[in-house]
PDB file of N, CA and C in Angstrom:
ATOM      1  N   MET A   1     -19.468 -34.804  -5.540  1.00 54.00           N
ATOM      2  CA  MET A   1     -18.018 -35.014  -6.022  1.00 54.00           C
ATOM      3  C   MET A   1     -17.391 -33.783  -6.450  1.00 54.00           C
ATOM      4  N   GLY A   2     -18.102 -32.767  -6.855  1.00 58.00           N
ATOM      5  CA  GLY A   2     -17.423 -31.308  -7.178  1.00 58.00           C
ATOM      6  C   GLY A   2     -17.052 -30.713  -5.873  1.00 58.00           C
ATOM      7  N   LYS A   3     -17.633 -31.203  -4.723  1.00 71.00           N
ATOM      8  CA  LYS A   3     -17.060 -30.557  -3.589  1.00 71.00           C
ATOM      9  C   LYS A   3     -15.850 -31.189  -3.003  1.00 71.00           C
ATOM     10  N   ARG A   4     -15.552 -32.325  -3.338  1.00 76.00           N
ATOM     11  CA  ARG A   4     -14.266 -32.826  -3.089  1.00 76.00           C
ATOM     12  C   ARG A   4     -13.185 -32.431  -3.789  1.00 76.00           C
ATOM     13  N   ILE A   5     -13.470 -32.212  -5.169  1.00 78.00           N
ATOM     14  CA  ILE A   5     -12.427 -31.773  -5.990  1.00 78.00           C
ATOM     15  C   ILE A   5     -11.616 -30.403  -5.790  1.00 78.00           C
ATOM     16  N   ILE A   6     -12.417 -29.583  -5.378  1.00 78.00           N
ATOM     17  CA  ILE A   6     -11.955 -28.186  -5.287  1.00 78.00           C
ATOM     18  C   ILE A   6     -10.952 -28.151  -4.014  1.00 78.00           C
ATOM     19  N   PRO A   7     -11.288 -28.703  -2.716  1.00 83.00           N
ATOM     20  CA  PRO A   7     -10.403 -28.546  -1.950  1.00 83.00           C
ATOM     21  C   PRO A   7      -9.091 -29.560  -2.223  1.00 83.00           C
ATOM     22  N   LEU A   8      -9.241 -30.781  -2.864  1.00 86.00           N
ATOM     23  CA  LEU A   8      -8.172 -31.544  -3.198  1.00 86.00           C
ATOM     24  C   LEU A   8      -7.250 -30.668  -4.312  1.00 86.00           C
ATOM     25  N   ILE A   9      -7.864 -30.059  -5.147  1.00 86.00           N
ATOM     26  CA  ILE A   9      -7.062 -29.095  -6.012  1.00 86.00           C
ATOM     27  C   ILE A   9      -6.271 -28.015  -5.265  1.00 86.00           C
ATOM     28  N   LEU A  10      -7.109 -27.367  -4.337  1.00 87.00           N
ATOM     29  CA  LEU A  10      -6.119 -26.290  -3.530  1.00 87.00           C
ATOM     30  C   LEU A  10      -5.003 -27.015  -2.776  1.00 87.00           C
ATOM     31  N   ILE A  11      -5.316 -28.058  -2.299  1.00 87.00           N
ATOM     32  CA  ILE A  11      -4.223 -28.664  -1.500  1.00 87.00           C
ATOM     33  C   ILE A  11      -3.009 -29.126  -2.378  1.00 87.00           C
ATOM     34  N   ILE A  12      -3.324 -29.724  -3.299  1.00 86.00           N
ATOM     35  CA  ILE A  12      -2.195 -29.841  -4.349  1.00 86.00           C
ATOM     36  C   ILE A  12      -1.711 -28.708  -4.824  1.00 86.00           C
ATOM     37  N   SER A  13      -2.302 -27.705  -5.166  1.00 83.00           N
ATOM     38  CA  SER A  13      -1.771 -26.444  -5.558  1.00 83.00           C
ATOM     39  C   SER A  13      -0.980 -25.669  -4.707  1.00 83.00           C
ATOM     40  N   ILE A  14      -1.176 -25.849  -3.411  1.00 82.00           N
ATOM     41  CA  ILE A  14      -0.480 -25.305  -2.107  1.00 82.00           C
ATOM     42  C   ILE A  14       0.777 -26.041  -2.193  1.00 82.00           C
ATOM     43  N   LEU A  15       0.814 -27.337  -2.062  1.00 81.00           N
ATOM     44  CA  LEU A  15       1.848 -28.285  -1.791  1.00 81.00           C
ATOM     45  C   LEU A  15       2.857 -28.000  -3.179  1.00 81.00           C
ATOM     46  N   ALA A  16       2.325 -27.806  -4.237  1.00 78.00           N
ATOM     47  CA  ALA A  16       3.218 -27.645  -5.573  1.00 78.00           C
ATOM     48  C   ALA A  16       3.899 -26.275  -5.398  1.00 78.00           C
ATOM     49  N   LEU A  17       3.123 -25.303  -4.848  1.00 76.00           N
ATOM     50  CA  LEU A  17       3.975 -23.982  -4.606  1.00 76.00           C
ATOM     51  C   LEU A  17       4.839 -23.942  -3.517  1.00 76.00           C
ATOM     52  N   ILE A  18       4.695 -24.922  -2.557  1.00 76.00           N
ATOM     53  CA  ILE A  18       5.681 -24.991  -1.415  1.00 76.00           C
ATOM     54  C   ILE A  18       6.989 -25.853  -1.992  1.00 76.00           C
ATOM     55  N   TYR A  19       6.660 -26.941  -2.670  1.00 75.00           N
ATOM     56  CA  TYR A  19       7.862 -27.638  -2.882  1.00 75.00           C
ATOM     57  C   TYR A  19       8.390 -27.549  -4.533  1.00 75.00           C
ATOM     58  N   LEU A  20       7.765 -26.583  -5.279  1.00 74.00           N
ATOM     59  CA  LEU A  20       7.873 -26.422  -6.578  1.00 74.00           C
ATOM     60  C   LEU A  20       9.448 -26.030  -6.688  1.00 74.00           C
ATOM     61  N   PRO A  21      10.348 -26.979  -7.632  1.00 72.00           N
ATOM     62  CA  PRO A  21      11.652 -26.585  -7.746  1.00 72.00           C
ATOM     63  C   PRO A  21      11.695 -25.439  -8.749  1.00 72.00           C
ATOM     64  N   GLY A  22      12.953 -24.817  -8.610  1.00 73.00           N
ATOM     65  CA  GLY A  22      13.027 -23.656  -9.345  1.00 73.00           C
ATOM     66  C   GLY A  22      13.044 -22.316  -8.520  1.00 73.00           C
ATOM     67  N   PRO A  23      13.167 -21.147  -9.073  1.00 72.00           N
ATOM     68  CA  PRO A  23      13.030 -19.935  -8.380  1.00 72.00           C
ATOM     69  C   PRO A  23      11.500 -19.497  -7.782  1.00 72.00           C
ATOM     70  N   ASN A  24      10.390 -20.032  -8.327  1.00 70.00           N
ATOM     71  CA  ASN A  24       9.222 -19.864  -7.758  1.00 70.00           C
ATOM     72  C   ASN A  24       8.682 -20.676  -6.641  1.00 70.00           C
ATOM     73  N   GLY A  25       9.489 -21.639  -6.322  1.00 76.00           N
ATOM     74  CA  GLY A  25       9.008 -22.333  -5.009  1.00 76.00           C
ATOM     75  C   GLY A  25       9.209 -21.673  -3.802  1.00 76.00           C
ATOM     76  N   LEU A  26       8.277 -21.798  -2.701  1.00 77.00           N
ATOM     77  CA  LEU A  26       8.258 -21.202  -1.605  1.00 77.00           C
ATOM     78  C   LEU A  26       9.525 -21.297  -0.865  1.00 77.00           C
ATOM     79  N   ILE A  27      10.084 -22.620  -0.750  1.00 79.00           N
ATOM     80  CA  ILE A  27      11.222 -23.023  -0.173  1.00 79.00           C
ATOM     81  C   ILE A  27      12.302 -22.156  -0.881  1.00 79.00           C
ATOM     82  N   SER A  28      12.499 -22.125  -2.117  1.00 82.00           N
ATOM     83  CA  SER A  28      13.595 -21.444  -2.665  1.00 82.00           C
ATOM     84  C   SER A  28      13.400 -19.817  -2.295  1.00 82.00           C
ATOM     85  N   LEU A  29      12.196 -19.324  -2.309  1.00 84.00           N
ATOM     86  CA  LEU A  29      12.149 -17.941  -1.992  1.00 84.00           C
ATOM     87  C   LEU A  29      12.603 -17.717  -0.460  1.00 84.00           C
ATOM     88  N   ILE A  30      12.374 -18.613   0.362  1.00 87.00           N
ATOM     89  CA  ILE A  30      12.627 -18.435   1.908  1.00 87.00           C
ATOM     90  C   ILE A  30      14.230 -18.540   1.851  1.00 87.00           C
ATOM     91  N   ARG A  31      14.826 -19.510   1.059  1.00 89.00           N
ATOM     92  CA  ARG A  31      16.437 -19.536   1.126  1.00 89.00           C
ATOM     93  C   ARG A  31      16.967 -18.272   0.514  1.00 89.00           C
ATOM     94  N   ARG A  32      16.386 -17.760  -0.480  1.00 90.00           N
ATOM     95  CA  ARG A  32      17.004 -16.691  -1.151  1.00 90.00           C
ATOM     96  C   ARG A  32      16.955 -15.396  -0.244  1.00 90.00           C
ATOM     97  N   GLU A  33      15.813 -15.362   0.618  1.00 93.00           N
ATOM     98  CA  GLU A  33      15.622 -14.069   1.540  1.00 93.00           C
ATOM     99  C   GLU A  33      16.511 -14.338   2.655  1.00 93.00           C
ATOM    100  N   ARG A  34      16.983 -15.624   3.089  1.00 96.00           N
ATOM    101  CA  ARG A  34      17.959 -15.690   4.123  1.00 96.00           C
ATOM    102  C   ARG A  34      19.213 -15.208   3.693  1.00 96.00           C
ATOM    103  N   GLU A  35      19.437 -15.845   2.427  1.00 96.00           N
ATOM    104  CA  GLU A  35      20.921 -15.503   1.812  1.00 96.00           C
ATOM    105  C   GLU A  35      20.956 -14.008   1.732  1.00 96.00           C
ATOM    106  N   LYS A  36      20.096 -13.303   1.309  1.00 96.00           N
ATOM    107  CA  LYS A  36      20.074 -11.874   1.122  1.00 96.00           C
ATOM    108  C   LYS A  36      20.196 -11.067   2.400  1.00 96.00           C
ATOM    109  N   LYS A  37      19.677 -11.475   3.609  1.00 96.00           N
ATOM    110  CA  LYS A  37      19.743 -10.831   4.883  1.00 96.00           C
ATOM    111  C   LYS A  37      21.194 -11.323   5.347  1.00 96.00           C
ATOM    112  N   ARG A  38      21.570 -12.479   5.131  1.00 97.00           N
ATOM    113  CA  ARG A  38      23.019 -12.953   5.560  1.00 97.00           C
ATOM    114  C   ARG A  38      24.067 -11.952   4.720  1.00 97.00           C
ATOM    115  N   LEU A  39      23.935 -11.730   3.375  1.00 96.00           N
ATOM    116  CA  LEU A  39      24.809 -10.960   2.654  1.00 96.00           C
ATOM    117  C   LEU A  39      24.868  -9.529   3.180  1.00 96.00           C
ATOM    118  N   GLN A  40      23.461  -8.974   3.251  1.00 96.00           N
ATOM    119  CA  GLN A  40      23.392  -7.629   3.775  1.00 96.00           C
ATOM    120  C   GLN A  40      24.081  -7.348   5.188  1.00 96.00           C
ATOM    121  N   ALA A  41      23.990  -8.384   6.056  1.00 95.00           N
ATOM    122  CA  ALA A  41      24.599  -8.148   7.381  1.00 95.00           C
ATOM    123  C   ALA A  41      26.241  -8.262   7.174  1.00 95.00           C
ATOM    124  N   GLU A  42      26.771  -9.043   6.214  1.00 96.00           N
ATOM    125  CA  GLU A  42      28.087  -9.235   5.934  1.00 96.00           C
ATOM    126  C   GLU A  42      28.649  -7.842   5.265  1.00 96.00           C
ATOM    127  N   ILE A  43      27.817  -7.301   4.460  1.00 95.00           N
ATOM    128  CA  ILE A  43      28.261  -6.060   3.938  1.00 95.00           C
ATOM    129  C   ILE A  43      28.264  -4.785   4.812  1.00 95.00           C
ATOM    130  N   PHE A  44      27.449  -4.794   5.738  1.00 95.00           N
ATOM    131  CA  PHE A  44      27.420  -3.976   6.964  1.00 95.00           C
ATOM    132  C   PHE A  44      28.443  -4.169   7.701  1.00 95.00           C
ATOM    133  N   ASP A  45      28.952  -5.393   8.084  1.00 94.00           N
ATOM    134  CA  ASP A  45      30.024  -5.624   8.866  1.00 94.00           C
ATOM    135  C   ASP A  45      31.315  -5.045   8.277  1.00 94.00           C
ATOM    136  N   LEU A  46      31.414  -5.174   6.884  1.00 94.00           N
ATOM    137  CA  LEU A  46      32.710  -4.843   6.161  1.00 94.00           C
ATOM    138  C   LEU A  46      32.621  -3.446   6.073  1.00 94.00           C
ATOM    139  N   ARG A  47      31.488  -2.739   5.996  1.00 93.00           N
ATOM    140  CA  ARG A  47      31.424  -1.330   5.772  1.00 93.00           C
ATOM    141  C   ARG A  47      31.982  -0.693   7.285  1.00 93.00           C
ATOM    142  N   VAL A  48      31.450  -1.324   8.461  1.00 92.00           N
ATOM    143  CA  VAL A  48      31.869  -0.905   9.831  1.00 92.00           C
ATOM    144  C   VAL A  48      33.470  -1.124   9.809  1.00 92.00           C
ATOM    145  N   LYS A  49      33.961  -2.345   9.520  1.00 93.00           N
ATOM    146  CA  LYS A  49      35.363  -2.471   9.620  1.00 93.00           C
ATOM    147  C   LYS A  49      36.205  -1.439   8.742  1.00 93.00           C
ATOM    148  N   ASN A  50      35.652  -1.229   7.579  1.00 92.00           N
ATOM    149  CA  ASN A  50      36.382  -0.110   6.701  1.00 92.00           C
ATOM    150  C   ASN A  50      36.420   1.135   7.278  1.00 92.00           C
ATOM    151  N   ILE A  51      35.320   1.630   8.054  1.00 88.00           N
ATOM    152  CA  ILE A  51      35.168   2.803   8.673  1.00 88.00           C
ATOM    153  C   ILE A  51      36.163   2.871   9.783  1.00 88.00           C
ATOM    154  N   LEU A  52      36.341   1.808  10.720  1.00 88.00           N
ATOM    155  CA  LEU A  52      37.259   1.645  11.791  1.00 88.00           C
ATOM    156  C   LEU A  52      38.632   1.704  11.293  1.00 88.00           C
ATOM    157  N   LEU A  53      38.942   1.133  10.137  1.00 88.00           N
ATOM    158  CA  LEU A  53      40.424   0.948   9.601  1.00 88.00           C
ATOM    159  C   LEU A  53      40.794   2.519   9.079  1.00 88.00           C
ATOM    160  N   ARG A  54      39.805   3.133   8.455  1.00 87.00           N
ATOM    161  CA  ARG A  54      40.185   4.470   7.990  1.00 87.00           C
ATOM    162  C   ARG A  54      40.246   5.299   9.183  1.00 87.00           C
ATOM    163  N   SER A  55      39.517   5.275  10.160  1.00 86.00           N
ATOM    164  CA  SER A  55      39.622   6.033  11.364  1.00 86.00           C
ATOM    165  C   SER A  55      41.115   6.047  12.016  1.00 86.00           C
ATOM    166  N   LYS A  56      41.364   4.544  12.117  1.00 84.00           N
ATOM    167  CA  LYS A  56      42.792   4.368  12.802  1.00 84.00           C
ATOM    168  C   LYS A  56      43.886   4.725  11.880  1.00 84.00           C
ATOM    169  N   ARG A  57      43.710   4.582  10.471  1.00 82.00           N
ATOM    170  CA  ARG A  57      44.723   5.183   9.663  1.00 82.00           C
ATOM    171  C   ARG A  57      44.810   6.774   9.692  1.00 82.00           C
ATOM    172  N   GLU A  58      43.783   7.343   9.838  1.00 83.00           N
ATOM    173  CA  GLU A  58      43.693   8.911  10.035  1.00 83.00           C
ATOM    174  C   GLU A  58      44.500   9.186  11.285  1.00 83.00           C
ATOM    175  N   ARG A  59      44.148   8.459  12.337  1.00 82.00           N
ATOM    176  CA  ARG A  59      44.797   8.786  13.680  1.00 82.00           C
ATOM    177  C   ARG A  59      46.233   8.581  13.725  1.00 82.00           C
ATOM    178  N   VAL A  60      46.632   7.423  13.139  1.00 81.00           N
ATOM    179  CA  VAL A  60      48.153   7.132  12.940  1.00 81.00           C
ATOM    180  C   VAL A  60      48.749   8.116  12.307  1.00 81.00           C
ATOM    181  N   SER A  61      48.120   8.686  10.871  1.00 84.00           N
ATOM    182  CA  SER A  61      48.929   9.642  10.189  1.00 84.00           C
ATOM    183  C   SER A  61      49.023  11.039  11.060  1.00 84.00           C
ATOM    184  N   SER A  62      47.963  11.365  11.721  1.00 85.00           N
ATOM    185  CA  SER A  62      47.947  12.714  12.595  1.00 85.00           C
ATOM    186  C   SER A  62      48.861  12.390  13.461  1.00 85.00           C
ATOM    187  N   LEU A  63      49.067  11.433  14.173  1.00 82.00           N
ATOM    188  CA  LEU A  63      49.891  11.258  15.318  1.00 82.00           C
ATOM    189  C   LEU A  63      51.539  11.237  14.712  1.00 82.00           C
ATOM    190  N   LYS A  64      51.779  10.728  13.546  1.00 83.00           N
ATOM    191  CA  LYS A  64      52.985  10.873  12.794  1.00 83.00           C
ATOM    192  C   LYS A  64      53.282  12.183  12.666  1.00 83.00           C
ATOM    193  N   TYR A  65      52.216  12.873  12.141  1.00 85.00           N
ATOM    194  CA  TYR A  65      52.445  14.288  11.579  1.00 85.00           C
ATOM    195  C   TYR A  65      52.862  15.276  12.746  1.00 85.00           C
ATOM    196  N   TRP A  66      52.131  15.098  14.036  1.00 85.00           N
ATOM    197  CA  TRP A  66      52.470  15.839  15.088  1.00 85.00           C
ATOM    198  C   TRP A  66      53.885  15.493  15.581  1.00 85.00           C
ATOM    199  N   GLN A  67      54.319  14.288  15.717  1.00 87.00           N
ATOM    200  CA  GLN A  67      55.590  13.615  16.079  1.00 87.00           C
ATOM    201  C   GLN A  67      56.627  14.195  15.215  1.00 87.00           C
ATOM    202  N   GLU A  68      56.317  14.367  13.981  1.00 88.00           N
ATOM    203  CA  GLU A  68      57.384  15.080  13.104  1.00 88.00           C
ATOM    204  C   GLU A  68      57.544  16.518  13.362  1.00 88.00           C
ATOM    205  N   MET A  69      56.509  17.291  13.395  1.00 87.00           N
ATOM    206  CA  MET A  69      56.445  18.714  13.815  1.00 87.00           C
ATOM    207  C   MET A  69      57.130  18.896  15.111  1.00 87.00           C
ATOM    208  N   VAL A  70      56.933  18.032  16.029  1.00 89.00           N
ATOM    209  CA  VAL A  70      57.650  18.278  17.568  1.00 89.00           C
ATOM    210  C   VAL A  70      59.126  17.968  17.335  1.00 89.00           C
ATOM    211  N   ARG A  71      59.440  17.083  16.395  1.00 89.00           N
ATOM    212  CA  ARG A  71      60.929  16.769  16.201  1.00 89.00           C
ATOM    213  C   ARG A  71      61.580  17.880  15.637  1.00 89.00           C
ATOM    214  N   LYS A  72      60.910  18.401  14.481  1.00 89.00           N
ATOM    215  CA  LYS A  72      61.599  19.398  13.822  1.00 89.00           C
ATOM    216  C   LYS A  72      61.754  20.859  14.746  1.00 89.00           C
ATOM    217  N   LYS A  73      60.779  21.011  15.571  1.00 87.00           N
ATOM    218  CA  LYS A  73      60.682  22.189  16.426  1.00 87.00           C
ATOM    219  C   LYS A  73      61.841  22.134  17.360  1.00 87.00           C
ATOM    220  N   LEU A  74      62.050  20.741  17.980  1.00 87.00           N
ATOM    221  CA  LEU A  74      63.130  20.453  18.909  1.00 87.00           C
ATOM    222  C   LEU A  74      64.565  20.637  18.196  1.00 87.00           C
ATOM    223  N   GLU A  75      64.623  20.204  16.795  1.00 87.00           N
ATOM    224  CA  GLU A  75      65.739  20.346  16.234  1.00 87.00           C
ATOM    225  C   GLU A  75      66.200  21.881  16.112  1.00 87.00           C
ATOM    226  N   ARG A  76      65.076  22.614  15.722  1.00 86.00           N
ATOM    227  CA  ARG A  76      65.276  24.085  15.586  1.00 86.00           C
ATOM    228  C   ARG A  76      65.752  24.662  16.794  1.00 86.00           C
ATOM    229  N   LYS A  77      65.274  24.331  17.844  1.00 84.00           N
ATOM    230  CA  LYS A  77      65.661  24.898  19.353  1.00 84.00           C
ATOM    231  C   LYS A  77      67.193  24.491  19.607  1.00 84.00           C
ATOM    232  N   LYS A  78      67.427  23.369  19.332  1.00 82.00           N
ATOM    233  CA  LYS A  78      68.868  22.850  19.450  1.00 82.00           C
ATOM    234  C   LYS A  78      69.806  23.515  18.719  1.00 82.00           C
ATOM    235  N   GLY A  79      69.592  23.774  17.341  1.00 75.00           N
ATOM    236  CA  GLY A  79      70.394  24.384  16.333  1.00 75.00           C
ATOM    237  C   GLY A  79      70.502  25.802  16.505  1.00 75.00           C
ATOM    238  N   GLY A  80      69.383  26.286  16.946  1.00 63.00           N
ATOM    239  CA  GLY A  80      69.415  27.987  16.944  1.00 63.00           C
ATOM    240  C   GLY A  80      69.784  28.459  18.406  1.00 63.00           C
ATOM    241  N   GLY A  81      69.734  27.480  19.357  1.00 54.00           N
ATOM    242  CA  GLY A  81      69.791  27.891  20.718  1.00 54.00           C
ATOM    243  C   GLY A  81      71.207  28.000  21.314  1.00 54.00           C
TER     244      GLY A  81
END
């Protein structure tokens, strides 16, 4: 009889850990890990978008700067020439 109780207790314990409600259950743990990975991927995507936007902003401001410099130089040539 003692030999049957130990496997039964082990099976019940394993099932309890798998389906245990709350933060200690295996299913809850797996869901948290999936959510964590999803959020990490989302954070990475947002960082990449931020880098691309910053780069685009710098290129636009650089282009505007050089356009303004060329415009001023042309105005000086017209006025002084």
